[in-house]
Structure formats: structure tokens, C-alpha cells
């Protein structure tokens, strides 16, 4: 059954995305026969409220939703264009079957389902249940995320399910759990403007959490000071009181250096530490050597900046720490977060108004989808799959024997490695585009080629779907009802605006049917996502992320409810840890001493430059969705390599030249963009593009030992001026604006 890779250039010709524009003359607002549906953006974790304009079962535009408290009508360029996906000519309107050497052809639903179920059975009977893996996603609603976890454990009985939040939120989650016992941002965003100092570490707020910019500006208007840590002077850094251009991988230097100064100058809350924490003495020991001079060497910045940061943060009456993937996407991502959080706990400024901490959730449901049991080590309610009590409770909810629930499985990167090694033979993926988004793309592609059978549930033929044997035509967010949990921990209602186009189906119905055909109709007999939510409530009851007191109606009426919400009528919990009560059984916050160590691959003579990767405002993740929307493509048509003019001069590179960025794993050719806003020892490439422009050709497959997050934020490369790509297709596409 081993198969050859599909000819990608050929497929690109056949199935490359087309861009979708507003029709000539536009979609006029007739005001007639239109309804407005109050729902939320499908993209990032800000989950802005938006009203979709619907006419004839089509989303034809949007209106701001000004009374939704989080964004109060504000939206970013992606949110206002998201509806252009719905009627996109590339929408899959039938399951597709791959025909070797020819491409994809439509196949009837019944035949597609029969093939999927047949292959799942064959692979599991031949190689064992765990030989069939599942990769799921955090853009899915809570209902679908819950369904995926149950589908894996009950219908497939495979241990090997994980999700793309493994590339995203897990370092922050693991650190929060270790210190606080709970994995959630500690405060509602309304606390941010009340903070007198805000530390933002590794977050490009303006481009990636656009609405949060407004909260930071409000804080500045109220006299709050802003400290930014980033190797690049991002737009928000230009509003900062202190910008620390830390070297990638060097943040522990800054955090431990700040704490060293705070201890020395008495800027710690000794009473709070004594009453509400454990382990501070070990931390005092561990930061002794982090004098500003020593810390500065690790961070690659002048010692004065670290002292200045301590002087702002240390004595402040109120404060807020925000971090995102800049410190989390590291093989020491958990340690980075722990060192940052130590600053919060040592100051005692958490759990009260204007005092707190948040990791900025990335994906639309980055928060909720990491609670409902689709992680390899987790059961619903953020329960632990290796805890006998937790297993017993969930077995009861599912009506299965506890022993039938598999134990902990492989997380995303090891799961793909197991495919590469031939241990996993079959794969079902939904809402995950590993070809573009996993590190070391050549390895990922080689792995997918080895699968005996791969089924992908998608609405577009993504780069990963092109490796599938069967692609099942799924649904967009606006085509289904459900809930997500936003960056604050607020559970909100997504309302269906339209039905899926003829031939496509709601994701949950697809999963229901596969499970039923596998003989589990009794456990997957939902008639609506609301029914799934009702089961999720029970499954989450008594867990850390307790949704049991919520109903869809109450969520809708209240503009969202924050978990935990453990009883009917409970108002929800916007701010955690009030009164210094933390989530561990002892009720205390646990300090963990952290020492810096080098990243997996440091620059050397052969590969002397640091490559760091991330995002631009106009594209979303692997770009499957945003590379199909004309105005977003016009804004940022293809990836560029940000280089400091000093480094460029040394390398003989001028602005707009084509450059080759090479690592030990692979290379890309993109245009250079000379900017003074980046460290001269570092280059930055956004990762939203596939194939020969995929930043992940270069990145390293090193993962954090605790969270298993990949090290997207640092690897070693060399950069050289090169000719325009000679590959005819690549060249054509570059000229056409990098569309693929
Ligand atoms: N426009 C847009 N918005 C998005 C997304 C998107 O794809 N596009 N994706 C969403 C998702 S899923 C996520 S996870 C978030 C990500 O949101 P962010 O984490 O804010 O975005 P990134 O660009 O990945 O990285 C943030 C910053 O980290 C910096 N950085 C790199 N290395 C280091 C380091 O070692 N230390 C420090 N301190 N900083 C470092 C980079 O220069 C970059 O400016 O955005 C969400 N929002
Ligand atoms: N180099 C580098 N790589 C990175 C990062 C980085 O900063 N640098 N960031 C990482 C991060 S933080 C993240 S979150 C990952 C994201 O990793 P990906 O998994 O690639 O994220 P998406 O692009 O959202 O992929 C989701 C796919 O599912 C489809 N999809 C979206 N919503 C739905 C749905 O509701 N139903 C169905 N059936 N399909 C859906 C989309 O069309 C898309 O093809 O990338 C990671 N990769
Ligand atoms: S992408 Fe994020 S910030 Fe932009 S509109 Fe959507 S939810 Fe809001
Ligand atoms: Mo993410």
C-alpha cells in the first residue's frame, strides 16, 4: 500500500488557490432580506464579536458589534474579510479521493465513508489500535474539541491523539499549571488598563493580538508604563517606555536579572510570599548569580536596561505580565514562562484589580480546545488521563469501561516522528496543516508520504490535504453553532449564520458518522452541537475547567461566562486567585527556580545568524484561509526576510534582493526587507507560506521536554544574496504575488 508522493507542482496547477475578491460593483447593503447574526471571528484568540450580514444563505458582509465588551466593535483586517471564504471557489463541496499520479477527483459521501472506515479497521486490526493516529486543532469549537477526544478514545480506542495547540499554548499552560495549578489567563482584560506597569514578553501585540493594543493604550493613558521584550522593535514597542531588544532565547537573563535587582532593593512582597507561596528560598539562591552584568550577557542587551526594567516593575503598585509565543516557542519554553511568572508572584501582584498575568492565547479556541480532552495526556475538564479517579469519572460519563480508555499517547511532533518510523500507519487530521506548520517541513512531508492511509477533514485543499487519500469536505465556523473560550477564559457563543454549501457537511456530523459506522452509534448519537455541549458540561464537572453551570442560553445572554462556573446560576469567575487562593491542593503558588541554558542550536561559524519566525497582521497561521483572500494578499503577498541594514551590508544584500536562508535542514528563497527594527544578529521570516517559501523548511525539530512545544523561535542559519528562483512555477507564482 506504500504510495509515491503526489507531484506537488502538478497539483498546484490543478488545485492552487484562487484569490477571492468582492464582485465588481461590490455586495451592496440593501438592508432588505438581510439578517444580522451576532457571532465571533473565526481567527485568533481575541475572538472579537462581529455581526455577519446574511442574505439568501450567504454571508455578504459584516457590521461591528459594538456592545460586545471585549472588542466593542473593533476588528482587525482579517476579521473584516473572513466572510470571503464562504463563497470561495476553492471550497470543497464534495469529498475528494486521490488518484495516484493524477490528482483528486470527487467521490460520493457514502463511498468515501466506506473507504475511511474500511482503512481504519484494516490498519487497527493489522497493526493495533495505536497505529492509527489523530491530529486535531484548536480552531475547533469546544464541542468539536470534546468530540475529537471522545472519538479517539471511544470510537478508535487509540492513545495517539494530539492537536495543533501543541505548537502553540502548551509551554504557557504547563508553566501556569506548575506555579498556579490552573492553566488559564488569570484576569479579564478589563484589569489591563488599571495596571501601572505592564511587561510584554515575546508578543507582537499590534499584529497578533490587535485588540489588546487598545487595552495597552488605555493603560498608558492612565499613566501606566510599558516594557517590551522582543528581538524586533514591533509596532507596540514604539509606544513603550522601555524596549529591551533581547536576543532570541535570552529572556531568562532578563527575568532572573530583574528578580536579582528586586531582591537586592527590597522590591518583593515578603508577606505575600510567606503566606501564599512555596519555594522562594530556592529562587533567591538561583538568581544570586544573575547580576545585571551576568544577566546582560545571556540576554544580549546592556545591563542598564535590565536594571531599568526592575526599577519600573519592582516598586509598582499594580502590574500585569503578558507573554506569547516569543518566549514560549523554545525548547526551554516552559522555563522561560516560569522565570517570567516568578516576577509576578514575587511582587505579590496577582488576584486583585489591576494586578495579574496572562498568556495571550493564539488560536480562535486556543483556550477551550486545550481543556476538552483532545490532548494526548488529557481527558475533558482538563483532567489527567493517567489519574485513575479522573479516568473513572469520564468512563462513567461515556458509559465505557475505564480499562477501555487508552493511556497517554504521543504528542504532535513525536506522533509525526512515529509516522516517519513506520509505527503509525494511518492518520485522521482535522483543523491542522502540519506540512506548513510543523518544524523541519522536509521531515513532515517525508512522514506523510509513508502513511498507508490518511484522511483529512477540511474545507479547502490545504497543503497537508494534498497528501491525503481522502479529503472530507467539512464546515467553516459560520456554518455551525458552538462555543469557544477566548483569551480571557470567557466562554462565548458562535452562532450559525449559514448552512454549509451543498456537498459539504458540518464537522461534527462527519465524526458522528465515522464513529457510527465503526459500531459506536450509541455513543455518538448527537443531533446537534448543543447536545454535545450538554455532555461536555457533565464531563467537565469537578474538573479544573468546570463549565457545568453554563448553558448556551446563559452564555449568550451574558456576553460570555468565565470558567470555572461550577453550578447552575453561578456568575462565572473572571478573575482567578483572589485573596491569594491558588489552584494547588495546598492553595499556594509554587515558585520554581530557573537557570538559563543554551537553545538546541546556537549560531556558529557555519551558520552564524539567528533565524526567528512568526506572523504578520494580514495572514493567519498556515495561510490556508488568508492566502485565499485578495485584500489580505495585496497587503502581504509573500514572505520577506527582515534584515538589519548593518548585517545586510556585511552580506552584500540590498533591500528587495532575493536571499537564500539556509539551515542544516533546508532552505528558502525570499526577498530581503531591510529594517532597522531587528537585532543585527537575527533575521525574521513569517511562516504563513508553503513549499519553497516555508520558514519551516529551516526550523529545527527540537522540543521542550515538558510541554513538547517546538523551537520555532530560534535556529542557526546563513543568509546570502541569490538570483531570482529559476524554478519556472516558483517564478511565475512570485510574479503573480506569491499565490499558491
Ligand atoms: N495576524 C495574525 N495574528 C495571529 C496569528 C496569525 O497567524 N496572524 N496567530 C494567532 C496565534 S495561533 C498565535 S500563537 C499568536 C502568536 O502571537 P505572537 O506570539 O505575538 O506572535 P509571533 O509572531 O509568533 O511572535 C511574537 C514575537 O516574538 C518575538 N521573539 C522571537 N524570539 C523571541 C525570544 O526569544 N524572546 C522574546 N522575548 N521574543 C521573541 C518575535 O520577534 C515576535 O515579534 O497570534 C495569534 N494571532
Ligand atoms: N515557523 C513557525 N511555525 C509555526 C509557528 C511559528 O511561529 N513559526 N507557530 C505555530 C503555532 S503558534 C500554531 S497555532 C500552528 C498552527 O498550525 P496549523 O495547524 O497549520 O494551523 P491552521 O493554519 O489553522 O491549520 C488549520 C487547518 O485546518 C483548517 N481549518 C480551520 N478551521 C477549521 C474547522 O473549523 N474545521 C475544519 N474541518 N478545518 C478547519 C484550515 O483550513 C487549515 O488548513 O503553527 C505553528 N507553526
Ligand atoms: S483575527 Fe483576531 S483580532 Fe482580528 S478580528 Fe479576528 S479575532 Fe479580532
Ligand atoms: Mo498559535
Tab-separated table of N, CA and C in Angstrom, residues 17 83 432 608:
chain	number	residue	atom	x	y	z
A	17	UNK	N	-4.687	27.709	-4.901
A	17	UNK	CA	-5.781	28.581	-4.532
A	17	UNK	C	-5.993	29.704	-5.539
A	83	UNK	N	-15.326	36.603	5.933
A	83	UNK	CA	-16.514	36.059	5.265
A	83	UNK	C	-16.238	35.735	3.803
A	432	UNK	N	-5.741	21.055	11.131
A	432	UNK	CA	-4.292	21.042	11.375
A	432	UNK	C	-3.641	20.949	10.010
A	608	UNK	N	25.937	31.378	11.048
A	608	UNK	CA	26.237	32.391	12.080
A	608	UNK	C	25.059	33.278	12.510
